[in-house]
mmCIF file of C-alpha atoms and ligand atoms in Angstrom:
data_model
loop_
_atom_site.group_PDB
_atom_site.id
_atom_site.type_symbol
_atom_site.label_atom_id
_atom_site.label_comp_id
_atom_site.label_asym_id
_atom_site.label_seq_id
_atom_site.Cartn_x
_atom_site.Cartn_y
_atom_site.Cartn_z
ATOM 1 C CA MET A 1 151.270 -72.851 -134.555
ATOM 2 C CA ARG A 2 148.173 -70.939 -135.781
ATOM 3 C CA PRO A 3 145.798 -69.113 -133.185
ATOM 4 C CA PHE A 4 142.609 -71.117 -132.217
ATOM 5 C CA THR A 5 139.761 -70.515 -129.922
ATOM 6 C CA TYR A 6 139.008 -73.343 -127.286
ATOM 7 C CA GLU A 7 135.908 -74.460 -125.318
ATOM 8 C CA ARG A 8 134.705 -77.597 -123.282
ATOM 9 C CA ALA A 9 131.853 -79.406 -124.434
ATOM 10 C CA HIS A 10 129.077 -80.630 -121.802
ATOM 11 C CA SER A 11 127.415 -83.612 -123.722
ATOM 12 C CA PRO A 12 128.460 -85.586 -126.652
ATOM 13 C CA ALA A 13 125.411 -84.351 -128.583
ATOM 14 C CA GLU A 14 126.377 -80.802 -127.957
ATOM 15 C CA ALA A 15 129.995 -81.486 -128.800
ATOM 16 C CA ALA A 16 128.709 -82.898 -132.033
ATOM 17 C CA ALA A 17 126.412 -80.027 -132.944
ATOM 18 C CA LEU A 18 129.157 -77.407 -131.898
ATOM 19 C CA ALA A 19 131.488 -79.092 -134.437
ATOM 20 C CA SER A 20 129.059 -79.229 -137.358
ATOM 21 C CA ARG A 21 128.165 -75.550 -137.056
ATOM 22 C CA THR A 22 131.785 -74.220 -136.389
ATOM 23 C CA GLU A 23 133.996 -73.960 -139.570
ATOM 24 C CA GLY A 24 137.366 -75.337 -138.936
ATOM 25 C CA ALA A 25 136.468 -77.079 -135.479
ATOM 26 C CA LYS A 26 137.928 -80.246 -134.383
ATOM 27 C CA PHE A 27 137.626 -82.324 -131.141
ATOM 28 C CA ILE A 28 140.480 -82.721 -128.644
ATOM 29 C CA ALA A 29 140.998 -85.304 -126.344
ATOM 30 C CA GLY A 30 144.478 -86.947 -125.466
ATOM 31 C CA GLY A 31 145.852 -84.773 -128.251
ATOM 32 C CA THR A 32 148.739 -86.918 -128.674
ATOM 33 C CA ASN A 33 148.695 -86.883 -132.422
ATOM 34 C CA LEU A 34 146.673 -83.677 -132.970
ATOM 35 C CA LEU A 35 149.091 -81.242 -131.120
ATOM 36 C CA ASP A 36 152.012 -82.514 -132.920
ATOM 37 C CA LEU A 37 150.141 -81.914 -135.979
ATOM 38 C CA MET A 38 149.153 -78.419 -135.007
ATOM 39 C CA LYS A 39 152.578 -77.393 -134.113
ATOM 40 C CA LEU A 40 153.580 -78.357 -137.684
ATOM 41 C CA GLU A 41 150.868 -76.630 -139.230
ATOM 42 C CA ILE A 42 149.659 -79.605 -140.859
ATOM 43 C CA GLU A 43 146.337 -79.543 -138.953
ATOM 44 C CA THR A 44 145.103 -76.089 -138.519
ATOM 45 C CA PRO A 45 141.768 -76.074 -136.406
ATOM 46 C CA THR A 46 140.384 -72.646 -135.661
ATOM 47 C CA HIS A 47 138.467 -74.078 -132.807
ATOM 48 C CA LEU A 48 138.965 -77.160 -130.448
ATOM 49 C CA ILE A 49 136.124 -78.574 -128.631
ATOM 50 C CA ASP A 50 137.552 -80.317 -125.700
ATOM 51 C CA VAL A 51 135.905 -83.518 -124.902
ATOM 52 C CA ASN A 52 137.580 -84.639 -122.062
ATOM 53 C CA GLY A 53 134.805 -83.817 -119.716
ATOM 54 C CA LEU A 54 132.184 -86.019 -121.186
ATOM 55 C CA ALA A 55 131.455 -89.276 -119.264
ATOM 56 C CA LEU A 56 132.818 -91.550 -121.823
ATOM 57 C CA ASP A 57 135.616 -93.180 -119.813
ATOM 58 C CA LYS A 58 133.999 -96.466 -118.609
ATOM 59 C CA ILE A 59 134.282 -100.094 -119.680
ATOM 60 C CA GLU A 60 130.959 -101.861 -119.361
ATOM 61 C CA PRO A 61 129.581 -105.171 -120.116
ATOM 62 C CA THR A 62 126.723 -105.190 -122.915
ATOM 63 C CA PRO A 63 123.573 -107.333 -122.565
ATOM 64 C CA ASP A 64 124.920 -109.912 -125.136
ATOM 65 C CA GLY A 65 128.099 -110.661 -123.308
ATOM 66 C CA GLY A 66 130.403 -108.143 -125.076
ATOM 67 C CA LEU A 67 132.249 -105.105 -123.831
ATOM 68 C CA ARG A 68 131.566 -101.346 -124.324
ATOM 69 C CA ILE A 69 134.639 -99.240 -124.269
ATOM 70 C CA GLY A 70 133.845 -95.494 -123.734
ATOM 71 C CA ALA A 71 135.691 -93.255 -126.461
ATOM 72 C CA LEU A 72 137.771 -91.626 -123.612
ATOM 73 C CA VAL A 73 139.149 -94.828 -122.131
ATOM 74 C CA ARG A 74 142.891 -94.121 -122.166
ATOM 75 C CA ASN A 75 144.930 -96.849 -124.020
ATOM 76 C CA THR A 76 146.604 -97.756 -120.766
ATOM 77 C CA ASP A 77 143.502 -98.379 -118.895
ATOM 78 C CA LEU A 78 142.067 -100.513 -121.816
ATOM 79 C CA ALA A 79 145.101 -102.538 -121.905
ATOM 80 C CA ALA A 80 145.071 -103.204 -118.249
ATOM 81 C CA ASP A 81 141.500 -103.934 -117.943
ATOM 82 C CA GLU A 82 140.880 -107.369 -116.499
ATOM 83 C CA ARG A 83 138.187 -108.475 -118.623
ATOM 84 C CA VAL A 84 140.142 -107.112 -121.701
ATOM 85 C CA ARG A 85 143.286 -109.171 -120.665
ATOM 86 C CA ARG A 86 141.189 -112.431 -120.121
ATOM 87 C CA ASP A 87 138.697 -112.192 -123.075
ATOM 88 C CA TYR A 88 140.223 -109.969 -125.631
ATOM 89 C CA ALA A 89 144.019 -110.432 -125.127
ATOM 90 C CA LEU A 90 144.753 -109.550 -128.707
ATOM 91 C CA LEU A 91 143.617 -106.067 -128.057
ATOM 92 C CA THR A 92 145.793 -105.844 -124.665
ATOM 93 C CA ARG A 93 148.794 -107.033 -126.818
ATOM 94 C CA ALA A 94 148.128 -104.613 -129.894
ATOM 95 C CA LEU A 95 147.791 -101.710 -127.348
ATOM 96 C CA LEU A 96 150.978 -102.493 -125.362
ATOM 97 C CA ALA A 97 152.809 -102.762 -128.804
ATOM 98 C CA GLY A 98 152.097 -99.168 -129.642
ATOM 99 C CA ALA A 99 153.640 -95.793 -128.531
ATOM 100 C CA SER A 100 155.147 -95.423 -125.232
ATOM 101 C CA GLY A 101 153.804 -95.605 -121.763
ATOM 102 C CA GLN A 102 153.588 -91.761 -121.395
ATOM 103 C CA LEU A 103 151.415 -91.647 -124.770
ATOM 104 C CA ARG A 104 149.246 -94.696 -123.758
ATOM 105 C CA ASN A 105 148.480 -92.800 -120.749
ATOM 106 C CA LYS A 106 147.050 -89.947 -122.592
ATOM 107 C CA ALA A 107 145.734 -91.307 -125.745
ATOM 108 C CA THR A 108 142.164 -92.357 -125.819
ATOM 109 C CA THR A 109 140.327 -95.460 -127.692
ATOM 110 C CA ALA A 110 138.596 -92.709 -130.285
ATOM 111 C CA GLY A 111 141.851 -90.764 -130.757
ATOM 112 C CA ASN A 112 143.761 -93.948 -131.524
ATOM 113 C CA LEU A 113 141.519 -94.902 -134.248
ATOM 114 C CA LEU A 114 141.591 -91.399 -135.692
ATOM 115 C CA GLN A 115 145.604 -90.985 -135.802
ATOM 116 C CA ARG A 116 146.904 -89.662 -139.047
ATOM 117 C CA THR A 117 149.450 -91.594 -141.118
ATOM 118 C CA ARG A 118 153.052 -91.483 -140.418
ATOM 119 C CA CYS A 119 153.994 -91.097 -144.091
ATOM 120 C CA PRO A 120 157.027 -89.094 -144.038
ATOM 121 C CA TYR A 121 155.878 -86.790 -146.837
ATOM 122 C CA PHE A 122 152.712 -86.069 -144.988
ATOM 123 C CA TYR A 123 154.668 -84.509 -142.036
ATOM 124 C CA ASP A 124 157.005 -82.672 -144.694
ATOM 125 C CA THR A 125 155.069 -79.370 -145.570
ATOM 126 C CA ASN A 126 157.640 -78.754 -148.312
ATOM 127 C CA GLN A 127 156.568 -81.996 -150.261
ATOM 128 C CA PRO A 128 153.276 -82.565 -152.416
ATOM 129 C CA CYS A 129 150.775 -84.746 -150.554
ATOM 130 C CA ASN A 130 147.305 -85.204 -151.782
ATOM 131 C CA LYS A 131 146.279 -86.094 -147.931
ATOM 132 C CA ARG A 132 147.630 -82.976 -146.456
ATOM 133 C CA ARG A 133 146.799 -80.763 -149.583
ATOM 134 C CA PRO A 134 144.002 -82.456 -151.793
ATOM 135 C CA GLY A 135 145.256 -82.130 -155.698
ATOM 136 C CA SER A 136 148.943 -81.471 -154.810
ATOM 137 C CA GLY A 137 150.097 -84.893 -155.769
ATOM 138 C CA CYS A 138 152.056 -87.561 -153.965
ATOM 139 C CA ALA A 139 155.782 -87.444 -153.142
ATOM 140 C CA ALA A 140 155.788 -91.039 -151.729
ATOM 141 C CA ILE A 141 155.014 -92.730 -155.210
ATOM 142 C CA GLY A 142 158.651 -92.849 -156.694
ATOM 143 C CA GLY A 143 160.078 -91.604 -153.157
ATOM 144 C CA PHE A 144 160.969 -93.368 -150.024
ATOM 145 C CA SER A 145 158.269 -95.811 -149.761
ATOM 146 C CA ARG A 146 159.791 -98.492 -147.557
ATOM 147 C CA GLN A 147 157.217 -98.042 -144.812
ATOM 148 C CA LEU A 148 154.213 -97.567 -146.939
ATOM 149 C CA ALA A 149 151.305 -99.455 -148.284
ATOM 150 C CA VAL A 150 151.254 -102.742 -150.583
ATOM 151 C CA MET A 151 147.430 -103.302 -150.500
ATOM 152 C CA GLY A 152 144.464 -100.995 -151.536
ATOM 153 C CA THR A 153 146.784 -98.170 -152.692
ATOM 154 C CA SER A 154 145.618 -95.874 -155.476
ATOM 155 C CA GLU A 155 147.458 -93.397 -157.895
ATOM 156 C CA ALA A 156 146.734 -90.849 -155.408
ATOM 157 C CA CYS A 157 148.060 -92.017 -152.140
ATOM 158 C CA ILE A 158 150.189 -95.167 -150.882
ATOM 159 C CA ALA A 159 150.053 -94.271 -146.955
ATOM 160 C CA THR A 160 149.265 -97.004 -144.177
ATOM 161 C CA HIS A 161 147.131 -96.691 -141.021
ATOM 162 C CA PRO A 162 149.511 -96.564 -138.123
ATOM 163 C CA SER A 163 147.188 -97.973 -135.295
ATOM 164 C CA ASP A 164 148.062 -101.172 -133.568
ATOM 165 C CA MET A 165 144.973 -101.131 -131.700
ATOM 166 C CA ALA A 166 142.475 -100.966 -134.758
ATOM 167 C CA VAL A 167 143.997 -104.141 -136.047
ATOM 168 C CA ALA A 168 143.107 -105.905 -132.947
ATOM 169 C CA LEU A 169 139.637 -104.384 -133.193
ATOM 170 C CA ARG A 170 139.163 -105.513 -136.801
ATOM 171 C CA ALA A 171 139.910 -109.055 -135.861
ATOM 172 C CA LEU A 172 137.557 -108.824 -133.024
ATOM 173 C CA ASP A 173 134.682 -107.444 -135.307
ATOM 174 C CA ALA A 174 134.315 -104.367 -133.167
ATOM 175 C CA THR A 175 131.553 -101.667 -133.685
ATOM 176 C CA VAL A 176 132.068 -98.094 -133.572
ATOM 177 C CA GLU A 177 129.151 -96.088 -131.885
ATOM 178 C CA THR A 178 128.822 -92.552 -132.736
ATOM 179 C CA VAL A 179 126.575 -89.467 -132.209
ATOM 180 C CA ARG A 180 125.773 -87.162 -135.208
ATOM 181 C CA PRO A 181 125.124 -83.483 -135.061
ATOM 182 C CA ASP A 182 121.358 -83.892 -134.919
ATOM 183 C CA GLY A 183 121.695 -85.971 -131.805
ATOM 184 C CA THR A 184 121.093 -89.289 -133.456
ATOM 185 C CA MET A 185 123.390 -92.494 -132.910
ATOM 186 C CA ARG A 186 124.797 -94.603 -135.427
ATOM 187 C CA SER A 187 126.670 -97.865 -135.149
ATOM 188 C CA ILE A 188 129.451 -98.427 -137.937
ATOM 189 C CA PRO A 189 131.204 -101.969 -138.111
ATOM 190 C CA ILE A 190 134.907 -101.490 -137.921
ATOM 191 C CA ALA A 191 135.362 -102.937 -141.376
ATOM 192 C CA GLU A 192 133.492 -99.811 -142.654
ATOM 193 C CA PHE A 193 135.030 -97.232 -140.457
ATOM 194 C CA HIS A 194 138.373 -96.608 -142.196
ATOM 195 C CA ARG A 195 138.623 -96.065 -145.818
ATOM 196 C CA LEU A 196 141.044 -97.069 -148.675
ATOM 197 C CA PRO A 197 142.584 -93.703 -150.170
ATOM 198 C CA GLY A 198 140.926 -93.767 -153.756
ATOM 199 C CA ASP A 199 140.914 -90.275 -155.177
ATOM 200 C CA THR A 200 140.144 -88.572 -151.759
ATOM 201 C CA PRO A 201 143.039 -89.765 -149.243
ATOM 202 C CA HIS A 202 142.054 -86.825 -147.116
ATOM 203 C CA ILE A 203 138.856 -88.365 -146.164
ATOM 204 C CA GLU A 204 140.094 -91.316 -143.925
ATOM 205 C CA THR A 205 136.812 -92.619 -142.172
ATOM 206 C CA ALA A 206 133.222 -92.951 -142.486
ATOM 207 C CA LEU A 207 132.448 -90.066 -140.065
ATOM 208 C CA ALA A 208 130.491 -87.251 -141.196
ATOM 209 C CA PRO A 209 131.440 -83.701 -140.393
ATOM 210 C CA GLY A 210 130.699 -83.118 -136.657
ATOM 211 C CA GLU A 211 130.030 -86.795 -136.004
ATOM 212 C CA LEU A 212 131.782 -87.787 -132.678
ATOM 213 C CA ILE A 213 132.752 -91.463 -131.599
ATOM 214 C CA THR A 214 131.150 -92.262 -128.223
ATOM 215 C CA ALA A 215 132.257 -95.865 -127.672
ATOM 216 C CA VAL A 216 133.576 -99.097 -129.296
ATOM 217 C CA THR A 217 131.874 -102.224 -128.532
ATOM 218 C CA LEU A 218 133.200 -105.838 -128.683
ATOM 219 C CA PRO A 219 131.034 -108.823 -129.411
ATOM 220 C CA LYS A 220 131.053 -111.575 -126.891
ATOM 221 C CA PRO A 221 134.540 -113.283 -126.629
ATOM 222 C CA LEU A 222 135.474 -115.714 -129.138
ATOM 223 C CA GLY A 223 138.050 -117.686 -127.014
ATOM 224 C CA GLY A 224 141.278 -118.956 -128.855
ATOM 225 C CA THR A 225 144.695 -118.101 -128.593
ATOM 226 C CA HIS A 226 145.360 -114.298 -129.247
ATOM 227 C CA VAL A 227 148.625 -113.314 -130.523
ATOM 228 C CA TYR A 228 149.909 -109.894 -131.763
ATOM 229 C CA ARG A 229 153.320 -109.495 -133.312
ATOM 230 C CA LYS A 230 154.625 -106.235 -134.739
ATOM 231 C CA VAL A 231 157.757 -106.105 -136.782
ATOM 232 C CA ARG A 232 159.473 -102.832 -136.806
ATOM 233 C CA ASP A 233 163.003 -101.342 -137.064
ATOM 234 C CA ARG A 234 163.548 -100.876 -133.336
ATOM 235 C CA ALA A 235 162.244 -102.720 -130.442
ATOM 236 C CA SER A 236 159.959 -100.128 -129.183
ATOM 237 C CA TYR A 237 158.434 -96.727 -129.951
ATOM 238 C CA ALA A 238 158.211 -97.344 -133.601
ATOM 239 C CA PHE A 239 155.405 -97.719 -136.079
ATOM 240 C CA ALA A 240 155.041 -101.236 -137.712
ATOM 241 C CA LEU A 241 156.609 -102.359 -140.943
ATOM 242 C CA ILE A 242 153.844 -105.077 -140.628
ATOM 243 C CA SER A 243 151.931 -106.420 -137.958
ATOM 244 C CA VAL A 244 149.850 -109.749 -137.347
ATOM 245 C CA GLY A 245 147.006 -110.077 -134.967
ATOM 246 C CA ALA A 246 145.597 -113.525 -134.925
ATOM 247 C CA ILE A 247 143.134 -115.345 -132.967
ATOM 248 C CA VAL A 248 143.748 -119.247 -133.383
ATOM 249 C CA ARG A 249 141.341 -121.728 -131.982
ATOM 250 C CA GLN A 250 142.465 -125.404 -131.267
ATOM 251 C CA ASP A 251 141.291 -126.775 -134.372
ATOM 252 C CA GLY A 252 143.472 -124.077 -136.208
ATOM 253 C CA SER A 253 140.610 -122.152 -137.513
ATOM 254 C CA GLY A 254 140.397 -118.381 -136.491
ATOM 255 C CA ARG A 255 140.804 -114.848 -137.608
ATOM 256 C CA VAL A 256 143.843 -112.851 -138.911
ATOM 257 C CA ALA A 257 144.334 -109.012 -139.494
ATOM 258 C CA LEU A 258 147.241 -107.111 -140.627
ATOM 259 C CA GLY A 259 148.867 -103.610 -139.807
ATOM 260 C CA GLY A 260 151.353 -101.827 -141.786
ATOM 261 C CA VAL A 261 150.179 -102.876 -145.219
ATOM 262 C CA ALA A 262 147.382 -100.697 -146.049
ATOM 263 C CA HIS A 263 145.268 -97.432 -145.554
ATOM 264 C CA LYS A 264 143.190 -99.369 -143.155
ATOM 265 C CA PRO A 265 143.581 -102.466 -140.954
ATOM 266 C CA TRP A 266 143.711 -105.268 -143.505
ATOM 267 C CA ARG A 267 141.681 -108.312 -143.187
ATOM 268 C CA VAL A 268 140.377 -110.748 -145.699
ATOM 269 C CA GLU A 269 137.767 -113.047 -144.111
ATOM 270 C CA ALA A 270 137.623 -115.557 -147.099
ATOM 271 C CA ALA A 271 141.327 -116.249 -146.395
ATOM 272 C CA GLU A 272 140.664 -117.404 -142.666
ATOM 273 C CA ALA A 273 139.168 -120.750 -143.886
ATOM 274 C CA ASP A 274 142.766 -121.737 -144.829
ATOM 275 C CA MET A 275 144.142 -121.090 -141.676
ATOM 276 C CA PRO A 276 144.572 -124.727 -140.588
ATOM 277 C CA ARG A 277 146.561 -125.076 -143.858
ATOM 278 C CA GLY A 278 149.060 -122.625 -142.773
ATOM 279 C CA ALA A 279 150.665 -119.187 -143.534
ATOM 280 C CA LYS A 280 151.522 -119.594 -147.041
ATOM 281 C CA ALA A 281 147.928 -120.614 -148.062
ATOM 282 C CA VAL A 282 146.304 -117.524 -145.961
ATOM 283 C CA THR A 283 148.986 -114.900 -147.045
ATOM 284 C CA ALA A 284 148.515 -115.763 -150.861
ATOM 285 C CA GLN A 285 144.680 -114.696 -150.334
ATOM 286 C CA LEU A 286 145.281 -111.953 -147.818
ATOM 287 C CA LEU A 287 147.808 -110.219 -150.260
ATOM 288 C CA ALA A 288 146.046 -111.147 -153.531
ATOM 289 C CA GLY A 289 146.675 -108.173 -155.964
ATOM 290 C CA ALA A 290 149.387 -106.495 -153.924
ATOM 291 C CA ARG A 291 151.010 -103.461 -155.419
ATOM 292 C CA PRO A 292 154.214 -103.170 -153.677
ATOM 293 C CA THR A 293 157.007 -100.743 -154.725
ATOM 294 C CA GLN A 294 160.477 -101.744 -155.267
ATOM 295 C CA GLN A 295 161.162 -100.592 -151.677
ATOM 296 C CA ASN A 296 158.400 -102.397 -149.793
ATOM 297 C CA ALA A 297 158.098 -105.547 -151.725
ATOM 298 C CA PHE A 298 159.763 -107.207 -148.700
ATOM 299 C CA LYS A 299 156.768 -106.986 -147.020
ATOM 300 C CA LEU A 300 154.947 -109.567 -148.710
ATOM 301 C CA ARG A 301 157.364 -112.148 -147.677
ATOM 302 C CA LEU A 302 157.634 -110.715 -144.052
ATOM 303 C CA VAL A 303 153.868 -111.155 -143.690
ATOM 304 C CA GLU A 304 154.162 -114.819 -144.618
ATOM 305 C CA ARG A 305 157.222 -115.405 -142.411
ATOM 306 C CA THR A 306 155.286 -113.400 -139.334
ATOM 307 C CA LEU A 307 152.194 -115.154 -139.844
ATOM 308 C CA ASP A 308 153.914 -118.669 -139.788
ATOM 309 C CA ALA A 309 155.766 -117.693 -136.482
ATOM 310 C CA VAL A 310 152.363 -116.365 -135.127
ATOM 311 C CA LEU A 311 150.469 -119.729 -135.882
ATOM 312 C CA ASN A 312 153.281 -121.623 -134.511
ATOM 313 C CA GLU A 313 153.311 -119.488 -131.437
ATOM 314 C CA ALA A 314 149.377 -120.050 -131.152
ATOM 315 C CA ARG A 315 149.386 -123.710 -131.660
ATOM 316 C CA GLY A 316 152.364 -123.834 -128.816
HETATM 317 FE FE1 SF4 B 401 150.697 -88.001 -149.010
HETATM 318 FE FE2 SF4 B 401 149.588 -90.358 -149.020
HETATM 319 FE FE3 SF4 B 401 151.290 -89.553 -150.764
HETATM 320 FE FE4 SF4 B 401 152.096 -89.900 -148.174
HETATM 321 S S1 SF4 B 401 151.383 -91.564 -149.525
HETATM 322 S S2 SF4 B 401 152.650 -88.346 -149.643
HETATM 323 S S3 SF4 B 401 150.273 -89.412 -147.312
HETATM 324 S S4 SF4 B 401 149.265 -88.524 -150.516
#
């Protein structure tokens, strides 16, 4: 691990200002991903700004009937919150499908959104990786790609986003609230928060340098039956091969988002009109234009079969 300096921030605006004027600075909260990356020298911050002391750990109702989740709310606390379990069960289910109990106790709402890909070549510093070292190439293209993306890929990167929580937030139409280094606030719809890789896979979100996530807000509850199903190589403590998060109303309409297929949680709103017609029709639109590799083409069929199971479960 490379040497770094450390300080505690006293307010969100101060943290953002500090980060923007300190070359190589990074925020740290739970540290469940960042510390691993620092030990491997994939992330090499020169300065850590500890945001754990900021009062961003509350879950509060919003005036329009939704919920505002502080950036520092731990994944365990969010999953267990009575209001979340009752009104946003998709979020609870997605959270509990991720990581392990110990990691969820430390991991925060904002950190979960910002976690880095688990592409094996990203973690192997002997291999070329445009995300880790821009311009170095992509060892996954033509390499071991079973886990990697089938949608929204580019010639530069075919990595997936690893978060389960983000898939639920995408289906729920969450908004990410931030503070910028000049102290102004911003609201970013979750659909625009994560980016596709394009030519710049190292730029993963819409955040500007120094911008700090302060909260995630959920609109008022949608009702319906909430199902999150994650398909993975072992029953727990594994990232998704694919996952399906769905909200299904009694008339069969609803929403669906996918994990494990793209560089961001994958949702195609136009496909949802076909939910009453069944999984085949929805999947055809969700995965239109897919560019799988030989090793991960199985994901296309797996999405359809998993969505079929999810819709059946939701309809009882
Ligand atoms: Fe790196 Fe992306 Fe290629 Fe993986 S898929 S090696 S993360 S550039």
